[in-house]
Amino acid sequence: MLNKTILASALIGLSFSALSGEFKLTSTDINHGDFMPKAQEFNGFGCTGDDKSPQLKWTGAPAGTKSFAVTVHDADAPTGSGWWHWQIINIPASVTELKAGAGDKSGKFKPKASQQIENDYGVAAFGGACPPPGHGAHKYKFTVHALSVEKLELPQNSSGALTGYMINANAIDTATIEALYKRD
């Protein structure tokens, strides 16, 4: 009886959108479980890629979504806390796609009203993959977050950790593509 009660409580706690699996993230440039092309490799730190953010498109946002945030994180980075490659917040709810290159340093291709947070390379832009040589394949989680607020109010020069906290505190649902990259 106790196991049935625990199971029922766990199921009641799940949102309808989490059960239905409607919120989806797709890309024409990267695929879940596949290695990313050189276009998504960083240009620096010994890497020679194009440092270009991939095209990302999402569908099925849950009711109540007022804005989106997109994050790219490498939990395999040998830092103790992973590596933030990109955080872009305050994407209007009417936007459902970021074109390839939207995360460039100029900011001219990002959605109006959105804000790029400084990544762990020290730049408010997309920073491509650049795992240490011989470190094996790293997993890069590209995640779109449906948020319950129109705008995240963050101090200037917010850290990746604070930004991640505020995103997670206001997330209704998420959709992720986990792509891979390695340097031999």
Short mmCIF file of C-alpha atoms in Angstrom, two decimals:
data_model
loop_
_atom_site.label_atom_id
_atom_site.label_comp_id
_atom_site.label_asym_id
_atom_site.label_seq_id
_atom_site.Cartn_x
_atom_site.Cartn_y
_atom_site.Cartn_z
CA MET A 1 0.00 0.00 0.00
CA LEU A 2 2.84 2.39 0.84
CA ASN A 3 4.45 1.90 -2.60
CA LYS A 4 1.14 2.71 -4.33
CA THR A 5 0.79 5.86 -2.24
CA ILE A 6 4.34 6.97 -3.11
CA LEU A 7 3.76 6.30 -6.81
CA ALA A 8 0.44 8.18 -6.80
CA SER A 9 2.05 11.15 -5.05
CA ALA A 10 4.92 11.23 -7.55
CA LEU A 11 2.54 11.13 -10.53
CA ILE A 12 0.33 13.88 -9.11
CA GLY A 13 3.44 16.07 -8.75
CA LEU A 14 4.27 15.85 -12.46
CA SER A 15 2.85 18.57 -14.68
CA PHE A 16 0.61 17.66 -17.60
CA SER A 17 3.15 19.00 -20.09
CA ALA A 18 5.88 16.86 -18.54
CA LEU A 19 3.70 13.79 -18.94
CA SER A 20 2.61 14.63 -22.48
CA GLY A 21 6.15 15.37 -23.74
CA GLU A 22 4.87 18.07 -26.11
CA PHE A 23 7.60 20.67 -25.55
CA LYS A 24 10.33 19.81 -28.08
CA LEU A 25 13.64 21.29 -29.19
CA THR A 26 15.02 20.55 -32.66
CA SER A 27 17.93 21.77 -34.76
CA THR A 28 19.08 21.53 -38.34
CA ASP A 29 22.72 21.81 -37.14
CA ILE A 30 23.01 19.43 -34.17
CA ASN A 31 21.32 16.16 -33.18
CA HIS A 32 20.70 14.49 -29.84
CA GLY A 33 23.43 11.95 -29.13
CA ASP A 34 25.54 12.90 -32.18
CA PHE A 35 28.87 14.72 -32.41
CA MET A 36 28.65 18.42 -33.31
CA PRO A 37 30.37 19.74 -36.43
CA LYS A 38 33.42 22.03 -36.38
CA ALA A 39 31.06 25.01 -36.80
CA GLN A 40 30.11 24.65 -33.11
CA GLU A 41 33.75 24.43 -31.92
CA PHE A 42 35.24 27.43 -30.10
CA ASN A 43 37.90 29.54 -31.81
CA GLY A 44 40.62 29.95 -29.15
CA PHE A 45 42.24 27.93 -26.34
CA GLY A 46 43.82 25.76 -29.04
CA CYS A 47 40.50 25.17 -30.83
CA THR A 48 39.99 26.41 -34.40
CA GLY A 49 36.25 26.13 -34.99
CA ASP A 50 33.74 28.65 -36.32
CA ASP A 51 32.33 29.40 -32.83
CA LYS A 52 28.82 29.55 -34.32
CA SER A 53 25.69 28.88 -32.32
CA PRO A 54 23.47 26.27 -33.98
CA GLN A 55 19.96 26.83 -35.30
CA LEU A 56 17.44 25.93 -32.58
CA LYS A 57 13.65 25.65 -32.90
CA TRP A 58 11.09 24.73 -30.26
CA THR A 59 7.44 23.77 -30.40
CA GLY A 60 4.70 22.92 -27.93
CA ALA A 61 5.50 25.49 -25.25
CA PRO A 62 3.28 24.98 -22.21
CA ALA A 63 0.38 27.27 -21.33
CA GLY A 64 1.51 30.20 -19.23
CA THR A 65 4.84 30.65 -21.01
CA LYS A 66 5.76 34.35 -20.91
CA SER A 67 9.36 34.15 -22.18
CA PHE A 68 12.16 31.72 -22.98
CA ALA A 69 15.78 31.26 -22.05
CA VAL A 70 18.32 29.09 -23.86
CA THR A 71 21.34 27.61 -22.12
CA VAL A 72 24.28 25.49 -23.22
CA HIS A 73 26.21 23.72 -20.47
CA ASP A 74 29.03 21.16 -20.41
CA ALA A 75 28.88 19.32 -17.08
CA ASP A 76 31.91 17.22 -18.14
CA ALA A 77 34.31 20.20 -18.11
CA PRO A 78 37.07 19.59 -15.54
CA THR A 79 36.19 22.62 -13.41
CA GLY A 80 34.15 21.18 -10.56
CA SER A 81 31.10 23.12 -11.76
CA GLY A 82 30.97 22.49 -15.50
CA TRP A 83 31.21 25.18 -18.18
CA TRP A 84 28.58 27.66 -19.35
CA HIS A 85 28.85 28.04 -23.12
CA TRP A 86 25.77 30.20 -23.62
CA GLN A 87 22.91 31.72 -21.69
CA ILE A 88 20.43 33.94 -23.47
CA ILE A 89 17.45 35.17 -21.47
CA ASN A 90 14.32 37.30 -21.92
CA ILE A 91 13.50 35.81 -25.32
CA PRO A 92 9.91 36.95 -26.05
CA ALA A 93 7.22 34.26 -25.93
CA SER A 94 6.43 34.98 -29.61
CA VAL A 95 9.92 33.74 -30.63
CA THR A 96 10.23 30.00 -31.29
CA GLU A 97 13.50 29.83 -33.21
CA LEU A 98 17.06 31.08 -33.04
CA LYS A 99 18.79 31.12 -36.42
CA ALA A 100 22.33 29.74 -36.72
CA GLY A 101 24.73 32.42 -35.52
CA ALA A 102 22.19 34.14 -33.24
CA GLY A 103 24.70 33.94 -30.40
CA ASP A 104 27.40 36.03 -32.07
CA LYS A 105 29.35 38.64 -30.10
CA SER A 106 27.75 41.61 -31.88
CA GLY A 107 24.29 40.67 -30.61
CA LYS A 108 22.71 41.85 -33.86
CA PHE A 109 21.18 38.43 -34.64
CA LYS A 110 19.61 37.73 -31.24
CA PRO A 111 15.90 38.44 -30.66
CA LYS A 112 15.04 42.01 -29.66
CA ALA A 113 14.74 42.45 -25.87
CA SER A 114 16.80 39.31 -25.20
CA GLN A 115 20.07 39.42 -23.26
CA GLN A 116 23.17 37.26 -23.57
CA ILE A 117 24.96 36.52 -20.29
CA GLU A 118 28.74 36.36 -20.09
CA ASN A 119 29.84 32.76 -20.69
CA ASP A 120 32.76 31.03 -18.98
CA TYR A 121 35.08 32.27 -21.74
CA GLY A 122 34.28 35.78 -20.47
CA VAL A 123 32.15 36.91 -23.44
CA ALA A 124 28.42 37.70 -23.61
CA ALA A 125 27.86 35.40 -26.58
CA PHE A 126 27.84 31.75 -27.62
CA GLY A 127 31.18 30.06 -26.94
CA GLY A 128 31.66 26.78 -28.77
CA ALA A 129 32.92 23.43 -27.55
CA CYS A 130 36.61 23.10 -26.68
CA PRO A 131 37.17 20.17 -24.34
CA PRO A 132 40.76 19.35 -23.36
CA PRO A 133 42.54 17.09 -25.89
CA GLY A 134 42.32 13.44 -24.93
CA HIS A 135 39.57 14.13 -22.35
CA GLY A 136 37.04 12.05 -24.28
CA ALA A 137 33.58 13.02 -25.43
CA HIS A 138 31.85 15.80 -23.53
CA LYS A 139 28.06 16.17 -23.43
CA TYR A 140 26.71 19.62 -24.32
CA LYS A 141 23.16 20.25 -23.13
CA PHE A 142 21.33 22.75 -25.32
CA THR A 143 18.19 23.54 -23.34
CA VAL A 144 15.25 25.84 -23.99
CA HIS A 145 13.41 26.87 -20.84
CA ALA A 146 9.77 28.02 -20.94
CA LEU A 147 9.51 30.69 -18.22
CA SER A 148 6.57 31.99 -16.18
CA VAL A 149 7.88 35.58 -16.24
CA GLU A 150 8.32 38.02 -19.12
CA LYS A 151 11.70 39.24 -17.90
CA LEU A 152 14.33 37.90 -15.55
CA GLU A 153 15.63 40.81 -13.51
CA LEU A 154 19.34 40.16 -13.04
CA PRO A 155 22.16 42.44 -11.93
CA GLN A 156 24.61 43.55 -14.60
CA ASN A 157 27.44 41.01 -15.04
CA SER A 158 25.45 38.20 -13.40
CA SER A 159 27.30 34.92 -13.05
CA GLY A 160 26.27 31.79 -14.91
CA ALA A 161 25.28 30.22 -11.59
CA LEU A 162 22.97 33.10 -10.60
CA THR A 163 21.44 33.18 -14.08
CA GLY A 164 20.90 29.41 -13.98
CA TYR A 165 19.28 29.72 -10.56
CA MET A 166 16.85 32.40 -11.76
CA ILE A 167 16.03 30.44 -14.92
CA ASN A 168 15.31 27.27 -12.94
CA ALA A 169 13.28 29.16 -10.31
CA ASN A 170 10.94 30.43 -13.06
CA ALA A 171 10.89 27.45 -15.46
CA ILE A 172 7.58 25.85 -16.35
CA ASP A 173 9.13 23.23 -18.63
CA THR A 174 12.33 22.49 -20.55
CA ALA A 175 13.37 20.72 -23.74
CA THR A 176 16.95 19.56 -24.40
CA ILE A 177 19.25 18.34 -27.14
CA GLU A 178 22.38 16.70 -25.76
CA ALA A 179 25.12 16.87 -28.40
CA LEU A 180 28.68 15.56 -28.10
CA TYR A 181 32.15 16.88 -28.89
CA LYS A 182 35.70 15.67 -28.32
CA ARG A 183 39.26 16.56 -29.30
CA ASP A 184 41.81 13.79 -29.74
#
